[in-house]
Short mmCIF file of N, CA and C in Angstrom, two decimals:
data_model
loop_
_atom_site.label_atom_id
_atom_site.label_comp_id
_atom_site.label_asym_id
_atom_site.label_seq_id
_atom_site.Cartn_x
_atom_site.Cartn_y
_atom_site.Cartn_z
N GLN A 1232 2.59 28.03 -22.00
CA GLN A 1232 1.17 28.36 -22.08
C GLN A 1232 0.57 27.71 -23.32
N VAL A 1233 -0.62 27.18 -23.18
CA VAL A 1233 -1.31 26.52 -24.28
C VAL A 1233 -2.36 27.46 -24.87
N GLN A 1234 -2.36 27.61 -26.17
CA GLN A 1234 -3.42 28.36 -26.85
C GLN A 1234 -4.30 27.35 -27.59
N LEU A 1235 -5.60 27.55 -27.47
CA LEU A 1235 -6.57 26.64 -28.09
C LEU A 1235 -7.50 27.44 -29.00
N VAL A 1236 -7.77 26.90 -30.18
CA VAL A 1236 -8.67 27.55 -31.13
C VAL A 1236 -9.63 26.53 -31.71
N GLU A 1237 -10.93 26.78 -31.52
CA GLU A 1237 -11.95 25.87 -32.02
C GLU A 1237 -12.40 26.27 -33.43
N SER A 1238 -12.93 25.29 -34.15
CA SER A 1238 -13.51 25.54 -35.47
C SER A 1238 -14.56 24.47 -35.75
N GLY A 1239 -15.39 24.71 -36.76
CA GLY A 1239 -16.35 23.71 -37.19
C GLY A 1239 -17.79 23.98 -36.78
N GLY A 1240 -18.01 25.03 -36.00
CA GLY A 1240 -19.37 25.34 -35.60
C GLY A 1240 -20.18 25.86 -36.77
N GLY A 1241 -21.49 25.99 -36.54
CA GLY A 1241 -22.36 26.50 -37.59
C GLY A 1241 -23.81 26.23 -37.29
N LEU A 1242 -24.63 26.42 -38.31
CA LEU A 1242 -26.07 26.21 -38.22
C LEU A 1242 -26.41 24.88 -38.88
N VAL A 1243 -27.16 24.05 -38.17
CA VAL A 1243 -27.53 22.74 -38.69
C VAL A 1243 -28.96 22.42 -38.25
N GLN A 1244 -29.65 21.64 -39.05
CA GLN A 1244 -31.01 21.24 -38.69
C GLN A 1244 -30.97 20.11 -37.67
N ALA A 1245 -32.01 20.02 -36.90
CA ALA A 1245 -32.13 18.93 -35.94
C ALA A 1245 -32.02 17.59 -36.67
N GLY A 1246 -31.26 16.67 -36.05
CA GLY A 1246 -30.99 15.38 -36.68
C GLY A 1246 -29.71 15.35 -37.49
N GLY A 1247 -29.15 16.50 -37.73
CA GLY A 1247 -27.93 16.59 -38.52
C GLY A 1247 -26.68 16.37 -37.69
N SER A 1248 -25.53 16.58 -38.34
CA SER A 1248 -24.24 16.33 -37.70
C SER A 1248 -23.29 17.50 -37.92
N LEU A 1249 -22.37 17.64 -36.99
CA LEU A 1249 -21.27 18.59 -37.10
C LEU A 1249 -20.04 17.96 -36.47
N ARG A 1250 -18.86 18.37 -36.96
CA ARG A 1250 -17.62 17.94 -36.35
C ARG A 1250 -16.83 19.17 -35.94
N LEU A 1251 -16.59 19.30 -34.64
CA LEU A 1251 -15.79 20.39 -34.13
C LEU A 1251 -14.33 19.96 -34.00
N SER A 1252 -13.45 20.92 -34.22
CA SER A 1252 -12.01 20.69 -34.04
C SER A 1252 -11.46 21.74 -33.10
N CYS A 1253 -10.43 21.37 -32.38
CA CYS A 1253 -9.75 22.31 -31.49
C CYS A 1253 -8.25 22.08 -31.64
N ALA A 1254 -7.57 23.07 -32.18
CA ALA A 1254 -6.13 22.97 -32.41
C ALA A 1254 -5.38 23.69 -31.30
N ALA A 1255 -4.37 23.02 -30.79
CA ALA A 1255 -3.55 23.59 -29.73
C ALA A 1255 -2.22 24.08 -30.28
N SER A 1256 -1.72 25.14 -29.69
CA SER A 1256 -0.40 25.66 -30.05
C SER A 1256 0.27 26.21 -28.81
N GLY A 1257 1.52 26.55 -28.94
CA GLY A 1257 2.26 27.08 -27.80
C GLY A 1257 3.09 26.01 -27.12
N ARG A 1258 2.49 24.85 -26.95
CA ARG A 1258 3.21 23.69 -26.46
C ARG A 1258 2.40 22.46 -26.83
N THR A 1259 3.03 21.31 -26.78
CA THR A 1259 2.29 20.10 -27.10
C THR A 1259 1.30 19.77 -25.99
N VAL A 1260 0.16 19.26 -26.38
CA VAL A 1260 -0.84 18.83 -25.39
C VAL A 1260 -0.98 17.31 -25.40
N SER A 1261 0.03 16.63 -25.94
CA SER A 1261 -0.07 15.18 -26.06
C SER A 1261 -0.15 14.49 -24.71
N ASN A 1262 0.30 15.16 -23.63
CA ASN A 1262 0.20 14.57 -22.30
C ASN A 1262 -0.85 15.28 -21.45
N TYR A 1263 -1.74 16.02 -22.08
CA TYR A 1263 -2.83 16.74 -21.40
C TYR A 1263 -4.15 16.01 -21.61
N ALA A 1264 -5.03 16.11 -20.65
CA ALA A 1264 -6.42 15.76 -20.85
C ALA A 1264 -7.09 16.93 -21.58
N LEU A 1265 -8.01 16.61 -22.47
CA LEU A 1265 -8.71 17.62 -23.25
C LEU A 1265 -10.22 17.42 -23.11
N ALA A 1266 -10.95 18.50 -23.17
CA ALA A 1266 -12.39 18.41 -22.95
C ALA A 1266 -13.13 19.44 -23.78
N TRP A 1267 -14.43 19.18 -23.91
CA TRP A 1267 -15.35 20.12 -24.53
C TRP A 1267 -16.41 20.51 -23.52
N PHE A 1268 -16.69 21.79 -23.45
CA PHE A 1268 -17.78 22.34 -22.66
C PHE A 1268 -18.64 23.19 -23.58
N ARG A 1269 -19.86 23.43 -23.18
CA ARG A 1269 -20.72 24.34 -23.94
C ARG A 1269 -21.40 25.30 -22.99
N GLN A 1270 -21.69 26.47 -23.51
CA GLN A 1270 -22.31 27.52 -22.70
C GLN A 1270 -23.56 28.02 -23.39
N THR A 1271 -24.63 28.11 -22.60
CA THR A 1271 -25.89 28.65 -23.08
C THR A 1271 -26.36 29.71 -22.10
N PRO A 1272 -27.16 30.66 -22.56
CA PRO A 1272 -27.59 31.73 -21.66
C PRO A 1272 -28.33 31.21 -20.43
N GLY A 1273 -29.09 30.15 -20.59
CA GLY A 1273 -29.89 29.70 -19.47
C GLY A 1273 -29.16 28.79 -18.50
N LYS A 1274 -28.16 28.04 -18.98
CA LYS A 1274 -27.51 27.00 -18.16
C LYS A 1274 -26.10 27.34 -17.75
N GLY A 1275 -25.47 28.36 -18.31
CA GLY A 1275 -24.07 28.58 -17.99
C GLY A 1275 -23.20 27.57 -18.69
N ARG A 1276 -21.98 27.34 -18.19
CA ARG A 1276 -21.03 26.43 -18.82
C ARG A 1276 -21.31 25.00 -18.37
N GLU A 1277 -21.45 24.11 -19.34
CA GLU A 1277 -21.86 22.73 -19.10
C GLU A 1277 -20.83 21.77 -19.68
N PHE A 1278 -20.45 20.74 -18.92
CA PHE A 1278 -19.53 19.73 -19.41
C PHE A 1278 -20.18 18.91 -20.52
N VAL A 1279 -19.40 18.61 -21.57
CA VAL A 1279 -19.89 17.80 -22.68
C VAL A 1279 -19.13 16.47 -22.77
N ALA A 1280 -17.80 16.54 -22.90
CA ALA A 1280 -17.01 15.32 -23.07
C ALA A 1280 -15.56 15.60 -22.74
N ALA A 1281 -14.83 14.56 -22.34
CA ALA A 1281 -13.41 14.69 -22.04
C ALA A 1281 -12.68 13.43 -22.45
N ILE A 1282 -11.38 13.58 -22.69
CA ILE A 1282 -10.55 12.45 -23.12
C ILE A 1282 -9.19 12.57 -22.47
N ASN A 1283 -8.65 11.46 -22.01
CA ASN A 1283 -7.35 11.54 -21.36
C ASN A 1283 -6.24 11.59 -22.41
N TRP A 1284 -4.98 11.69 -21.94
CA TRP A 1284 -3.89 11.96 -22.87
C TRP A 1284 -3.71 10.86 -23.92
N SER A 1285 -3.99 9.62 -23.55
CA SER A 1285 -3.74 8.51 -24.47
C SER A 1285 -4.96 8.11 -25.26
N ALA A 1286 -6.10 8.75 -24.99
CA ALA A 1286 -7.39 8.41 -25.60
C ALA A 1286 -7.94 7.08 -25.08
N ALA A 1287 -7.33 6.53 -24.04
CA ALA A 1287 -7.81 5.26 -23.50
C ALA A 1287 -9.07 5.45 -22.66
N THR A 1288 -9.27 6.66 -22.15
CA THR A 1288 -10.41 6.93 -21.27
C THR A 1288 -11.16 8.16 -21.76
N THR A 1289 -12.47 8.02 -21.85
CA THR A 1289 -13.33 9.14 -22.21
C THR A 1289 -14.48 9.24 -21.23
N LYS A 1290 -15.06 10.42 -21.17
CA LYS A 1290 -16.21 10.64 -20.29
C LYS A 1290 -17.17 11.57 -21.02
N TYR A 1291 -18.47 11.29 -20.88
CA TYR A 1291 -19.49 12.07 -21.57
C TYR A 1291 -20.58 12.51 -20.60
N ALA A 1292 -21.17 13.65 -20.88
CA ALA A 1292 -22.38 14.03 -20.18
C ALA A 1292 -23.50 13.08 -20.61
N ASP A 1293 -24.40 12.79 -19.69
CA ASP A 1293 -25.50 11.87 -20.00
C ASP A 1293 -26.31 12.34 -21.20
N SER A 1294 -26.43 13.64 -21.35
CA SER A 1294 -27.27 14.20 -22.40
C SER A 1294 -26.71 13.98 -23.81
N VAL A 1295 -25.42 13.62 -23.92
CA VAL A 1295 -24.83 13.45 -25.25
C VAL A 1295 -24.34 12.02 -25.50
N LYS A 1296 -24.42 11.16 -24.51
CA LYS A 1296 -23.96 9.79 -24.68
C LYS A 1296 -24.68 9.10 -25.83
N GLY A 1297 -23.90 8.42 -26.66
CA GLY A 1297 -24.48 7.72 -27.80
C GLY A 1297 -24.65 8.60 -29.02
N ARG A 1298 -24.49 9.91 -28.87
CA ARG A 1298 -24.64 10.83 -30.01
C ARG A 1298 -23.33 11.55 -30.34
N PHE A 1299 -22.54 11.87 -29.32
CA PHE A 1299 -21.29 12.60 -29.51
C PHE A 1299 -20.11 11.67 -29.27
N THR A 1300 -19.02 11.92 -30.00
CA THR A 1300 -17.79 11.16 -29.81
C THR A 1300 -16.61 12.12 -29.77
N ILE A 1301 -15.83 12.03 -28.69
CA ILE A 1301 -14.62 12.82 -28.58
C ILE A 1301 -13.43 11.97 -29.00
N SER A 1302 -12.49 12.58 -29.70
CA SER A 1302 -11.29 11.88 -30.13
C SER A 1302 -10.15 12.88 -30.20
N ARG A 1303 -8.94 12.37 -30.38
CA ARG A 1303 -7.79 13.27 -30.45
C ARG A 1303 -6.74 12.71 -31.38
N ASP A 1304 -5.93 13.60 -31.91
CA ASP A 1304 -4.79 13.24 -32.74
C ASP A 1304 -3.59 13.96 -32.16
N ASN A 1305 -2.80 13.26 -31.38
CA ASN A 1305 -1.68 13.90 -30.69
C ASN A 1305 -0.60 14.38 -31.66
N ALA A 1306 -0.49 13.74 -32.81
CA ALA A 1306 0.48 14.18 -33.81
C ALA A 1306 0.10 15.56 -34.37
N LYS A 1307 -1.20 15.84 -34.38
CA LYS A 1307 -1.68 17.13 -34.88
C LYS A 1307 -2.03 18.10 -33.77
N ASN A 1308 -1.84 17.67 -32.51
CA ASN A 1308 -2.16 18.53 -31.38
C ASN A 1308 -3.60 19.02 -31.44
N THR A 1309 -4.51 18.11 -31.77
CA THR A 1309 -5.90 18.48 -32.03
C THR A 1309 -6.86 17.51 -31.35
N VAL A 1310 -7.96 18.06 -30.86
CA VAL A 1310 -9.04 17.26 -30.31
C VAL A 1310 -10.30 17.53 -31.13
N TYR A 1311 -11.13 16.51 -31.28
CA TYR A 1311 -12.33 16.61 -32.10
C TYR A 1311 -13.58 16.26 -31.29
N LEU A 1312 -14.71 16.75 -31.76
CA LEU A 1312 -15.99 16.36 -31.20
C LEU A 1312 -16.94 16.11 -32.37
N GLN A 1313 -17.24 14.84 -32.61
CA GLN A 1313 -18.20 14.46 -33.63
C GLN A 1313 -19.58 14.46 -33.00
N MET A 1314 -20.48 15.27 -33.54
CA MET A 1314 -21.81 15.42 -32.97
C MET A 1314 -22.84 14.94 -33.99
N ASN A 1315 -23.55 13.89 -33.63
CA ASN A 1315 -24.58 13.32 -34.50
C ASN A 1315 -25.95 13.44 -33.83
N SER A 1316 -26.99 13.29 -34.63
CA SER A 1316 -28.37 13.35 -34.13
C SER A 1316 -28.58 14.59 -33.27
N LEU A 1317 -28.17 15.72 -33.78
CA LEU A 1317 -28.22 16.96 -33.01
C LEU A 1317 -29.65 17.36 -32.69
N LYS A 1318 -29.81 17.95 -31.51
CA LYS A 1318 -31.09 18.42 -31.02
C LYS A 1318 -31.00 19.92 -30.76
N SER A 1319 -32.15 20.57 -30.68
CA SER A 1319 -32.16 22.01 -30.45
C SER A 1319 -31.48 22.35 -29.12
N GLU A 1320 -31.59 21.45 -28.15
CA GLU A 1320 -30.96 21.71 -26.84
C GLU A 1320 -29.44 21.59 -26.86
N ASP A 1321 -28.88 21.16 -27.99
CA ASP A 1321 -27.42 21.14 -28.14
C ASP A 1321 -26.87 22.51 -28.56
N THR A 1322 -27.75 23.43 -28.85
CA THR A 1322 -27.31 24.78 -29.23
C THR A 1322 -26.50 25.42 -28.13
N GLY A 1323 -25.38 26.02 -28.50
CA GLY A 1323 -24.54 26.69 -27.51
C GLY A 1323 -23.20 27.08 -28.09
N ASP A 1324 -22.41 27.73 -27.26
CA ASP A 1324 -21.05 28.10 -27.62
C ASP A 1324 -20.12 27.03 -27.07
N TYR A 1325 -19.46 26.30 -27.95
CA TYR A 1325 -18.65 25.15 -27.57
C TYR A 1325 -17.18 25.56 -27.45
N SER A 1326 -16.60 25.27 -26.28
CA SER A 1326 -15.20 25.59 -26.03
C SER A 1326 -14.43 24.33 -25.69
N CYS A 1327 -13.17 24.29 -26.10
CA CYS A 1327 -12.32 23.19 -25.66
C CYS A 1327 -11.42 23.69 -24.53
N ALA A 1328 -10.94 22.76 -23.75
CA ALA A 1328 -10.13 23.09 -22.59
C ALA A 1328 -9.07 22.02 -22.40
N ALA A 1329 -7.96 22.39 -21.77
CA ALA A 1329 -6.85 21.47 -21.56
C ALA A 1329 -6.37 21.55 -20.12
N THR A 1330 -5.98 20.38 -19.59
CA THR A 1330 -5.45 20.30 -18.25
C THR A 1330 -4.46 19.15 -18.17
N PRO A 1331 -3.46 19.24 -17.30
CA PRO A 1331 -2.48 18.15 -17.22
C PRO A 1331 -3.00 16.85 -16.63
N THR A 1332 -4.14 16.89 -15.91
CA THR A 1332 -4.62 15.68 -15.25
C THR A 1332 -6.03 15.32 -15.70
N PHE A 1333 -6.45 14.09 -15.37
CA PHE A 1333 -7.80 13.61 -15.72
C PHE A 1333 -8.56 13.24 -14.44
N LEU A 1334 -8.21 13.89 -13.33
CA LEU A 1334 -8.80 13.50 -12.05
C LEU A 1334 -10.26 13.92 -11.93
N THR A 1335 -10.57 15.14 -12.35
CA THR A 1335 -11.95 15.64 -12.26
C THR A 1335 -12.31 16.30 -13.59
N PRO A 1336 -12.50 15.52 -14.62
CA PRO A 1336 -12.66 16.06 -15.97
C PRO A 1336 -13.92 16.86 -16.21
N THR A 1337 -14.94 16.71 -15.37
CA THR A 1337 -16.18 17.44 -15.59
C THR A 1337 -16.20 18.80 -14.91
N ASP A 1338 -15.20 19.09 -14.09
CA ASP A 1338 -15.16 20.32 -13.29
C ASP A 1338 -14.43 21.41 -14.06
N THR A 1339 -15.09 22.53 -14.33
CA THR A 1339 -14.45 23.62 -15.06
C THR A 1339 -13.22 24.16 -14.35
N ARG A 1340 -13.18 24.04 -13.03
CA ARG A 1340 -12.05 24.57 -12.25
C ARG A 1340 -10.76 23.78 -12.50
N THR A 1341 -10.91 22.58 -13.09
CA THR A 1341 -9.76 21.75 -13.40
C THR A 1341 -8.90 22.34 -14.52
N TYR A 1342 -9.53 23.14 -15.37
CA TYR A 1342 -8.91 23.56 -16.62
C TYR A 1342 -8.39 25.00 -16.53
N ALA A 1343 -7.11 25.18 -16.86
CA ALA A 1343 -6.51 26.51 -16.87
C ALA A 1343 -6.44 27.09 -18.28
N ASN A 1344 -6.61 26.24 -19.30
CA ASN A 1344 -6.46 26.67 -20.68
C ASN A 1344 -7.78 26.49 -21.42
N TRP A 1345 -8.25 27.56 -22.03
CA TRP A 1345 -9.54 27.54 -22.73
C TRP A 1345 -9.43 28.20 -24.09
N GLY A 1346 -10.21 27.69 -25.04
CA GLY A 1346 -10.33 28.36 -26.32
C GLY A 1346 -11.45 29.38 -26.28
N PRO A 1347 -11.56 30.25 -27.29
CA PRO A 1347 -12.59 31.30 -27.31
C PRO A 1347 -13.98 30.78 -27.62
N GLY A 1348 -14.08 29.57 -28.22
CA GLY A 1348 -15.38 28.99 -28.49
C GLY A 1348 -15.81 29.09 -29.93
N THR A 1349 -16.73 28.20 -30.31
CA THR A 1349 -17.35 28.21 -31.64
C THR A 1349 -18.84 27.95 -31.45
N GLN A 1350 -19.66 28.72 -32.14
CA GLN A 1350 -21.10 28.65 -31.94
C GLN A 1350 -21.72 27.52 -32.75
N VAL A 1351 -22.56 26.75 -32.07
CA VAL A 1351 -23.35 25.70 -32.72
C VAL A 1351 -24.81 26.04 -32.53
N THR A 1352 -25.54 26.12 -33.62
CA THR A 1352 -26.97 26.42 -33.55
C THR A 1352 -27.73 25.31 -34.27
N VAL A 1353 -28.63 24.67 -33.54
CA VAL A 1353 -29.43 23.58 -34.10
C VAL A 1353 -30.87 24.07 -34.23
N SER A 1354 -31.36 24.09 -35.45
CA SER A 1354 -32.72 24.56 -35.70
C SER A 1354 -33.67 23.37 -35.72
N SER A 1355 -34.83 23.58 -35.13
CA SER A 1355 -35.81 22.49 -35.05
C SER A 1355 -36.84 22.60 -36.16
#
């Protein structure tokens, strides 16, 4: 079983940056695809970004392309989300997720392992 714990959330002004981290434990996730989702009261859980096990392939939601970058460090069993040029609509509870495959990375049903989330609030 994989345990995931996010960190790095907080309050930031619009236009600012934050870097989220998600540390895995319980087993190595070096051969897992990893992803970030966010949840807001109005939209439910929304796909943000995903990365395959080798970091050779990434996928982003259209709303964050060019502003967010997902990366991973398999030696540290950690995935990151660098968020730049933040907007008020980026506010939400950000969770990381892990799955053995990269077939449908935007589908929440793909992921069996989830972290509890970290809150990001962007003030305008």
